[in-house]
Short mmCIF file of C-alpha atoms and ligand atoms in Angstrom, two decimals:
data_model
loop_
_atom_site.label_atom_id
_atom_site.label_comp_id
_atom_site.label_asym_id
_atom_site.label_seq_id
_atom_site.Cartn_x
_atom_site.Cartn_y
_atom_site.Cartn_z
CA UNK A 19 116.96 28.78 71.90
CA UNK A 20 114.39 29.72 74.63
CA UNK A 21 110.68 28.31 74.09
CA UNK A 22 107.94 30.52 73.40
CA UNK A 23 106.71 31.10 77.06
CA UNK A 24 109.82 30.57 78.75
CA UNK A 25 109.81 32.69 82.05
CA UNK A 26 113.59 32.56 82.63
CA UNK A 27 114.94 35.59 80.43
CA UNK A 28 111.72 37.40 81.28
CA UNK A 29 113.03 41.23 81.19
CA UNK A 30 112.25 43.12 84.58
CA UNK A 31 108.95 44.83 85.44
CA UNK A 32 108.50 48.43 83.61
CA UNK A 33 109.71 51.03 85.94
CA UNK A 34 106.76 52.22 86.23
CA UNK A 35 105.66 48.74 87.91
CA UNK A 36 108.78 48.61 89.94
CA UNK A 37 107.52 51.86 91.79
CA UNK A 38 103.94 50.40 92.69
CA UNK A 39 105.68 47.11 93.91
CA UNK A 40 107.94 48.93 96.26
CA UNK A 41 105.23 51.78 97.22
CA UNK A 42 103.59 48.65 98.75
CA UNK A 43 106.53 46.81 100.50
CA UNK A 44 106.75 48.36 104.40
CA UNK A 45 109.86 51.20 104.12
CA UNK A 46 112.99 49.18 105.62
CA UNK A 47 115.71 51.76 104.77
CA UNK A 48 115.26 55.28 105.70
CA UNK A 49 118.37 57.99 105.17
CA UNK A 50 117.11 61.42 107.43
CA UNK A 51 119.20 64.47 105.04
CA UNK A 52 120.27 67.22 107.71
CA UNK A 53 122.34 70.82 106.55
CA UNK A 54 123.63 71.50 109.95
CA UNK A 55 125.06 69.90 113.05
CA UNK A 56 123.18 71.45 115.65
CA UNK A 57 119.86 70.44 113.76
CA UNK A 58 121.25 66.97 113.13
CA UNK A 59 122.90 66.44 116.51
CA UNK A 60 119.73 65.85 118.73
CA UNK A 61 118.49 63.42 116.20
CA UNK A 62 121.46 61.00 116.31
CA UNK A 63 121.09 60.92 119.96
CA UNK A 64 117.37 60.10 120.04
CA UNK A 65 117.74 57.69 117.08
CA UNK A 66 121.48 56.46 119.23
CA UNK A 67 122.92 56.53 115.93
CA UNK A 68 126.75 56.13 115.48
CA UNK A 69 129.00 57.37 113.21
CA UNK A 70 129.99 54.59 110.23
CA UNK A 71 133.71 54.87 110.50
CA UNK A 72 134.03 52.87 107.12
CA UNK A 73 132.38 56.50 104.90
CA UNK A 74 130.29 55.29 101.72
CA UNK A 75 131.44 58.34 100.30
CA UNK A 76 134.70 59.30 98.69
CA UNK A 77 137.82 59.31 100.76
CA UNK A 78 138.12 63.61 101.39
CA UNK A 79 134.81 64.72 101.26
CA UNK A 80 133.26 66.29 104.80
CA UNK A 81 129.95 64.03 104.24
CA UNK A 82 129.29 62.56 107.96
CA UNK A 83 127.32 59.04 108.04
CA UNK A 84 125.48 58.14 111.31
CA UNK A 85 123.21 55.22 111.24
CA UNK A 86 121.85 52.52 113.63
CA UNK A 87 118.35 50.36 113.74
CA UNK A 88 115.32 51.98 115.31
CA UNK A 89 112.20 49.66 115.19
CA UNK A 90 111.77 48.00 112.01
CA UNK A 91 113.97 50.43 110.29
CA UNK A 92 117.51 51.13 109.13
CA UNK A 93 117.91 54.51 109.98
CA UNK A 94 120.72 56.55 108.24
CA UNK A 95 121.03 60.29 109.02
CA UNK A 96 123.63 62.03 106.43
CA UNK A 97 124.97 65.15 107.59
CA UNK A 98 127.09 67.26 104.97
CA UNK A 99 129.85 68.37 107.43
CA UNK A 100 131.83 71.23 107.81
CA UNK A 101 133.70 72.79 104.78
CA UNK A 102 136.78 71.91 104.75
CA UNK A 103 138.24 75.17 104.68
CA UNK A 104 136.04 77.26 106.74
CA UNK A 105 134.50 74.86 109.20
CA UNK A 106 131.35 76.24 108.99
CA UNK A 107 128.19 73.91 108.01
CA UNK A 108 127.71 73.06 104.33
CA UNK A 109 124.84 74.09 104.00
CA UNK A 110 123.00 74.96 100.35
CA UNK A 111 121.69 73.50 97.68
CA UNK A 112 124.96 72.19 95.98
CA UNK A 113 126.11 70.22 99.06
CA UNK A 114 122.75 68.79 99.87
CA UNK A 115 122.30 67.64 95.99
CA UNK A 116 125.67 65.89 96.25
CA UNK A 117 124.71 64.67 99.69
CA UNK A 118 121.51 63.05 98.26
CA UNK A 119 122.93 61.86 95.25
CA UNK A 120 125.92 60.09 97.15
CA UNK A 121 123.92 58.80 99.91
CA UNK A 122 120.65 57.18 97.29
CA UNK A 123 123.70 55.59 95.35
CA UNK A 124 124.81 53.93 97.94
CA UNK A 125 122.10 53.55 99.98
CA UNK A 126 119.66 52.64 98.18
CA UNK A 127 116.78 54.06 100.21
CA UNK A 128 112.94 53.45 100.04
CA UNK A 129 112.33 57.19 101.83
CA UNK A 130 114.48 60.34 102.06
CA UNK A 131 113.23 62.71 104.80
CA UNK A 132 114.85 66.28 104.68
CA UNK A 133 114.95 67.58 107.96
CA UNK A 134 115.76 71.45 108.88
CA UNK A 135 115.02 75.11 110.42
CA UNK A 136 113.66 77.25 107.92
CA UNK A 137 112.06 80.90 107.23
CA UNK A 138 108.36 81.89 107.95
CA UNK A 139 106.08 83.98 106.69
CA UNK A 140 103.81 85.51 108.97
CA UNK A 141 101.40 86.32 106.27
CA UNK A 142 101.04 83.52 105.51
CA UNK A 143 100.48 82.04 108.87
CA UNK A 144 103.34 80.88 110.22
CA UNK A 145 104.82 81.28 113.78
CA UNK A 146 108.35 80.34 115.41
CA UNK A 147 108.80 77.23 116.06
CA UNK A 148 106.54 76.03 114.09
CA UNK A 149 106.48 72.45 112.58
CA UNK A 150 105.79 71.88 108.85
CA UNK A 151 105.29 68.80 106.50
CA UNK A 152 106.01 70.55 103.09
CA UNK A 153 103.72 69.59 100.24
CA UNK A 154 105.82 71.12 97.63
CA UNK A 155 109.20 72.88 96.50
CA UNK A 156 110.45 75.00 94.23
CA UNK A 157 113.75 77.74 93.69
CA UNK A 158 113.00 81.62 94.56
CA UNK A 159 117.31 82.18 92.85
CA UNK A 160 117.04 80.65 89.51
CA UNK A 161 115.98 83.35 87.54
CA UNK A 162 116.11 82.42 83.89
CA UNK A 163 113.51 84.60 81.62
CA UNK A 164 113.29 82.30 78.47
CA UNK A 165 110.06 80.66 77.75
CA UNK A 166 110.60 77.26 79.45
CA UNK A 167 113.91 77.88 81.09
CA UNK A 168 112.00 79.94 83.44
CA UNK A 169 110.25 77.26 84.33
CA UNK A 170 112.86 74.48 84.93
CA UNK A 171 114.59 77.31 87.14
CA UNK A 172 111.25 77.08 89.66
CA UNK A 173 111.91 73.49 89.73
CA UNK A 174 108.69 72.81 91.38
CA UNK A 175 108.85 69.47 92.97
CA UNK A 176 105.71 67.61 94.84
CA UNK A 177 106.72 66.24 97.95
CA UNK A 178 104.92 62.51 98.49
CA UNK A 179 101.98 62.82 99.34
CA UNK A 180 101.60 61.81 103.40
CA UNK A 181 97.85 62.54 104.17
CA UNK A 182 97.76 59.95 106.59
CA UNK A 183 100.83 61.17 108.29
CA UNK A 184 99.62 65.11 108.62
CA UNK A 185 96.18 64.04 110.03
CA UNK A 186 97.30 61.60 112.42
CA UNK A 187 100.43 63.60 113.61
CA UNK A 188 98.29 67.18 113.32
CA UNK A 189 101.16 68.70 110.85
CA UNK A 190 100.70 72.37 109.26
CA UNK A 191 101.37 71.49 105.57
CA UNK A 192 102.69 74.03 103.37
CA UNK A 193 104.57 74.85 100.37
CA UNK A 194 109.06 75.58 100.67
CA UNK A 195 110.76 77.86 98.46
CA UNK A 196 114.76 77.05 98.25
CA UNK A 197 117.16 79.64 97.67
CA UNK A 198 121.41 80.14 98.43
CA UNK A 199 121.10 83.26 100.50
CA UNK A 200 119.79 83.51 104.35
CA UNK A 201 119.07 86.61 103.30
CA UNK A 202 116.17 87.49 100.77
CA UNK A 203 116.63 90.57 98.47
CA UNK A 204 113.35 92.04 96.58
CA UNK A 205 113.63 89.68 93.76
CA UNK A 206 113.70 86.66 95.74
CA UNK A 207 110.59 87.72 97.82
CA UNK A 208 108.48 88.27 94.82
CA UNK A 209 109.42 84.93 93.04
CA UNK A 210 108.54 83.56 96.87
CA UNK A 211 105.72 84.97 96.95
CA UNK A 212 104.87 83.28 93.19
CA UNK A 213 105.72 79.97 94.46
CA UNK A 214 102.81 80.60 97.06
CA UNK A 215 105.38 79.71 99.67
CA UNK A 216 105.27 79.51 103.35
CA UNK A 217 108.71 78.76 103.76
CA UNK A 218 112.29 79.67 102.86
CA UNK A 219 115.29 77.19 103.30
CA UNK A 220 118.22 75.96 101.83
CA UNK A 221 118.28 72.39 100.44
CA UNK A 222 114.87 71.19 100.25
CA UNK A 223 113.92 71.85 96.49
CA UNK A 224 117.60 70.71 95.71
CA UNK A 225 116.86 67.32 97.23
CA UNK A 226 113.38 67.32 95.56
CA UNK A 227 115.12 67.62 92.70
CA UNK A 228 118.07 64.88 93.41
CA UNK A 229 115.24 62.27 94.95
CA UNK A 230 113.01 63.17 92.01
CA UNK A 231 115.27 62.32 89.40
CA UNK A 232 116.59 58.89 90.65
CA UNK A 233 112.49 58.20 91.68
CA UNK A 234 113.31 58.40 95.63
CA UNK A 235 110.19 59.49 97.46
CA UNK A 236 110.87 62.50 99.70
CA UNK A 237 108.80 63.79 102.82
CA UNK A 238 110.19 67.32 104.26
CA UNK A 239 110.11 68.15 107.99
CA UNK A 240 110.38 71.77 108.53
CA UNK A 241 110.78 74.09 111.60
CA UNK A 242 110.51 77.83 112.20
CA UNK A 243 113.49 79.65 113.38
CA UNK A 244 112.86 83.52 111.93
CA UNK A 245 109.68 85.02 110.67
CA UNK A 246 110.80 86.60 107.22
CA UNK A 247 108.47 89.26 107.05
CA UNK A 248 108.51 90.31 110.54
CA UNK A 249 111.00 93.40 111.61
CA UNK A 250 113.80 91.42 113.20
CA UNK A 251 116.86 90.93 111.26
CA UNK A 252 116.76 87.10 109.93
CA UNK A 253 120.67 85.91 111.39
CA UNK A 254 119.80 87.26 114.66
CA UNK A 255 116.58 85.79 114.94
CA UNK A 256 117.76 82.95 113.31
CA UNK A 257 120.32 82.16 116.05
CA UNK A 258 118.65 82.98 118.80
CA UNK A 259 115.83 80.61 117.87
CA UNK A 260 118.00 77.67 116.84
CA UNK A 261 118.40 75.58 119.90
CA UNK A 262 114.83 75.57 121.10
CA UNK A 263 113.37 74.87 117.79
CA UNK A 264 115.70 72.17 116.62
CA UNK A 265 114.32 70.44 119.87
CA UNK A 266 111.28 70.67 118.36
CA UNK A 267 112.20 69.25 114.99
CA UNK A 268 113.68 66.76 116.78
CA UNK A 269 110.63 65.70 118.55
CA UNK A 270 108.37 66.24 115.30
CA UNK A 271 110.91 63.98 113.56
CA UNK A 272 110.82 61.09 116.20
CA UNK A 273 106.95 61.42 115.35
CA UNK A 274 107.03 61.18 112.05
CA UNK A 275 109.52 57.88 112.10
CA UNK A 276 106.89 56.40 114.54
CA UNK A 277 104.46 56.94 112.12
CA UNK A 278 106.55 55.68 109.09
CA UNK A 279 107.82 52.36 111.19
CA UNK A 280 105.87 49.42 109.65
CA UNK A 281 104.28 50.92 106.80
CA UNK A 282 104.49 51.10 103.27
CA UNK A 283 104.41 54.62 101.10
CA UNK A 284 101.01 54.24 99.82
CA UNK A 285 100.15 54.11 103.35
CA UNK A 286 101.55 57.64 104.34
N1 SAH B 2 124.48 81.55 110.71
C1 SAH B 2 124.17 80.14 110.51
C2 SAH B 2 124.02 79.92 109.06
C3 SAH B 2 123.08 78.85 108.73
S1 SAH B 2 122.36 79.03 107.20
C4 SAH B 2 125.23 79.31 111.22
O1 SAH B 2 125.47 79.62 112.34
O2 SAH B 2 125.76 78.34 110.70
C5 SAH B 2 120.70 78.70 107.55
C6 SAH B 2 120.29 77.25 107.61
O3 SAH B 2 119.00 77.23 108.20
C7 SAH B 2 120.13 76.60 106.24
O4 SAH B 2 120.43 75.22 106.32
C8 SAH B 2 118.67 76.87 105.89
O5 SAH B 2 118.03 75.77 105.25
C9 SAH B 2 117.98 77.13 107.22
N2 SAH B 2 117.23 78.42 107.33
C10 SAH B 2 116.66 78.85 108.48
N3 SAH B 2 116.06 80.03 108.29
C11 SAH B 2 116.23 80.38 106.99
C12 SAH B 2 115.85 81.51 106.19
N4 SAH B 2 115.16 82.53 106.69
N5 SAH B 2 116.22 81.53 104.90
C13 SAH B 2 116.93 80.51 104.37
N6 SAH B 2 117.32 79.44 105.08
C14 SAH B 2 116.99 79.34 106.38
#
């Protein structure tokens, strides 16, 4: 039988005490969550990642791994791939969910940073190619009028908190609003507009929501490719914008890992 006092069989540290130890252990193990190719491409070559020919993930799925060592850090950028019938970018909520999910399994990172293009709102002060560090997210599609079910559909999810980070790197912050559709019909601008939302993407309140739930803290890099409430139609804008603003969400991202290299999350 143990003795009284016996440290040996002591049960682990409260979860709760897990998170402070490891918000104060410098991040190690970083995994950089990017919808589409020609965002994710310019950051494997800065970064010189490779592609892990040995997949983490199930043997089928489209789910790229690149990763390499930058700095102090183990950098792993997961990029959902194409769909396997169509060819076109995964991009959503439901593949960047299983994306996170899959790659915080087996991972096992400290930080998840969601890097992408989004939608602007002029109104509310944003301009193309601009860069963003999003403070929180929530869905603009998940309309579900019961008391309390309405709410879970929001989802609002805070971001962590990165003061440090925004002053030093001179980030806008703002808030994200996550939706299926490039497009936005009338009820998805008016629950945008409720979220108080700056932005419109694809995946970032999904992997809020994935990080969230298995306690992953998440920092959101966005970039301005179409002004939403401006009179150009979004797709067009959209791609026409693409390639010079990924290069700038590239560049805000290499910024934002020099910041992160060395520190701990309560330092961000
Ligand atoms: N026509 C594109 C489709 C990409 S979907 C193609 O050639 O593949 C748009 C992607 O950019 C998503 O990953 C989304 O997160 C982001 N995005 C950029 N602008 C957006 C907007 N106005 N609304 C929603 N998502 C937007």
């Amino acid at each position: 039988m143990a003795a009284l006092g016996d440290q040996s069989e002591a049960p682990p540290p409260p979860p709760d005490q897990q998170a402070m130890a490891s918000q104060n252990k410098p991040i190690s193990n970083i995994v950089i969550i990017i919808a589409m190719q020609t965002e994710a491409l310019p950051i494997v070559n800065r970064f010189q990642l490779t592609e892990e020919p040995n997949s983490p993930f199930p043997q089928g799925v489209p789910w790229v791994r690149y990763r390499g060592t930058y700095k102090n850090l183990n950098v792993s950028l997961i990029w959902p791939g194409k769909d396997p019938v169509l060819g076109v970018d995964s991009v959503g909520t439901i593949s960047s969910a299983l994306v996170t999910y899959a790659a915080i399994q087996t991972l096992q990172p400290d930080l998840i940073i969601n890097a992408g293009t989004a939608g602007g709102f002029k109104a509310k002060g944003a301009s193309i190619g601009d860069v963003f560090i999003v403070s929180d997210c929530a869905f603009h599609d998940r309309r579900i009028p019961i008391p309390v079910f309405d709410l879970y559909g929001v989802g609002l999810r805070k971001a962590v908190e990165a003061p440090n980070l925004v002053r030093e790197l001179n980030l806008k912050v703002a808030k994200l609003s996550t939706g299926d559709s490039l497009d936005m019909s009338q009820q998805d601008e008016s629950s945008i507009i409720a979220n108080d939302a700056t932005l419109k993407d694809m995946e970032g309140a999904a992997i809020a929501y994935v990080a969230e739930l298995l306690k992953v803290p998440a920092v959101f890099v966005k970039a301005v490719t179409d002004i939403i409430d401006g009179d150009k139609p979004t797709a067009e804008e959209f791609l026409q914008n693409l390639a010079a603003v990924t290069a700038k969400l590239d560049l805000a991202v290499e910024k934002v890992i020099n910041f992160i290299n060395g520190k701990c999350i309560a330092e961000l």
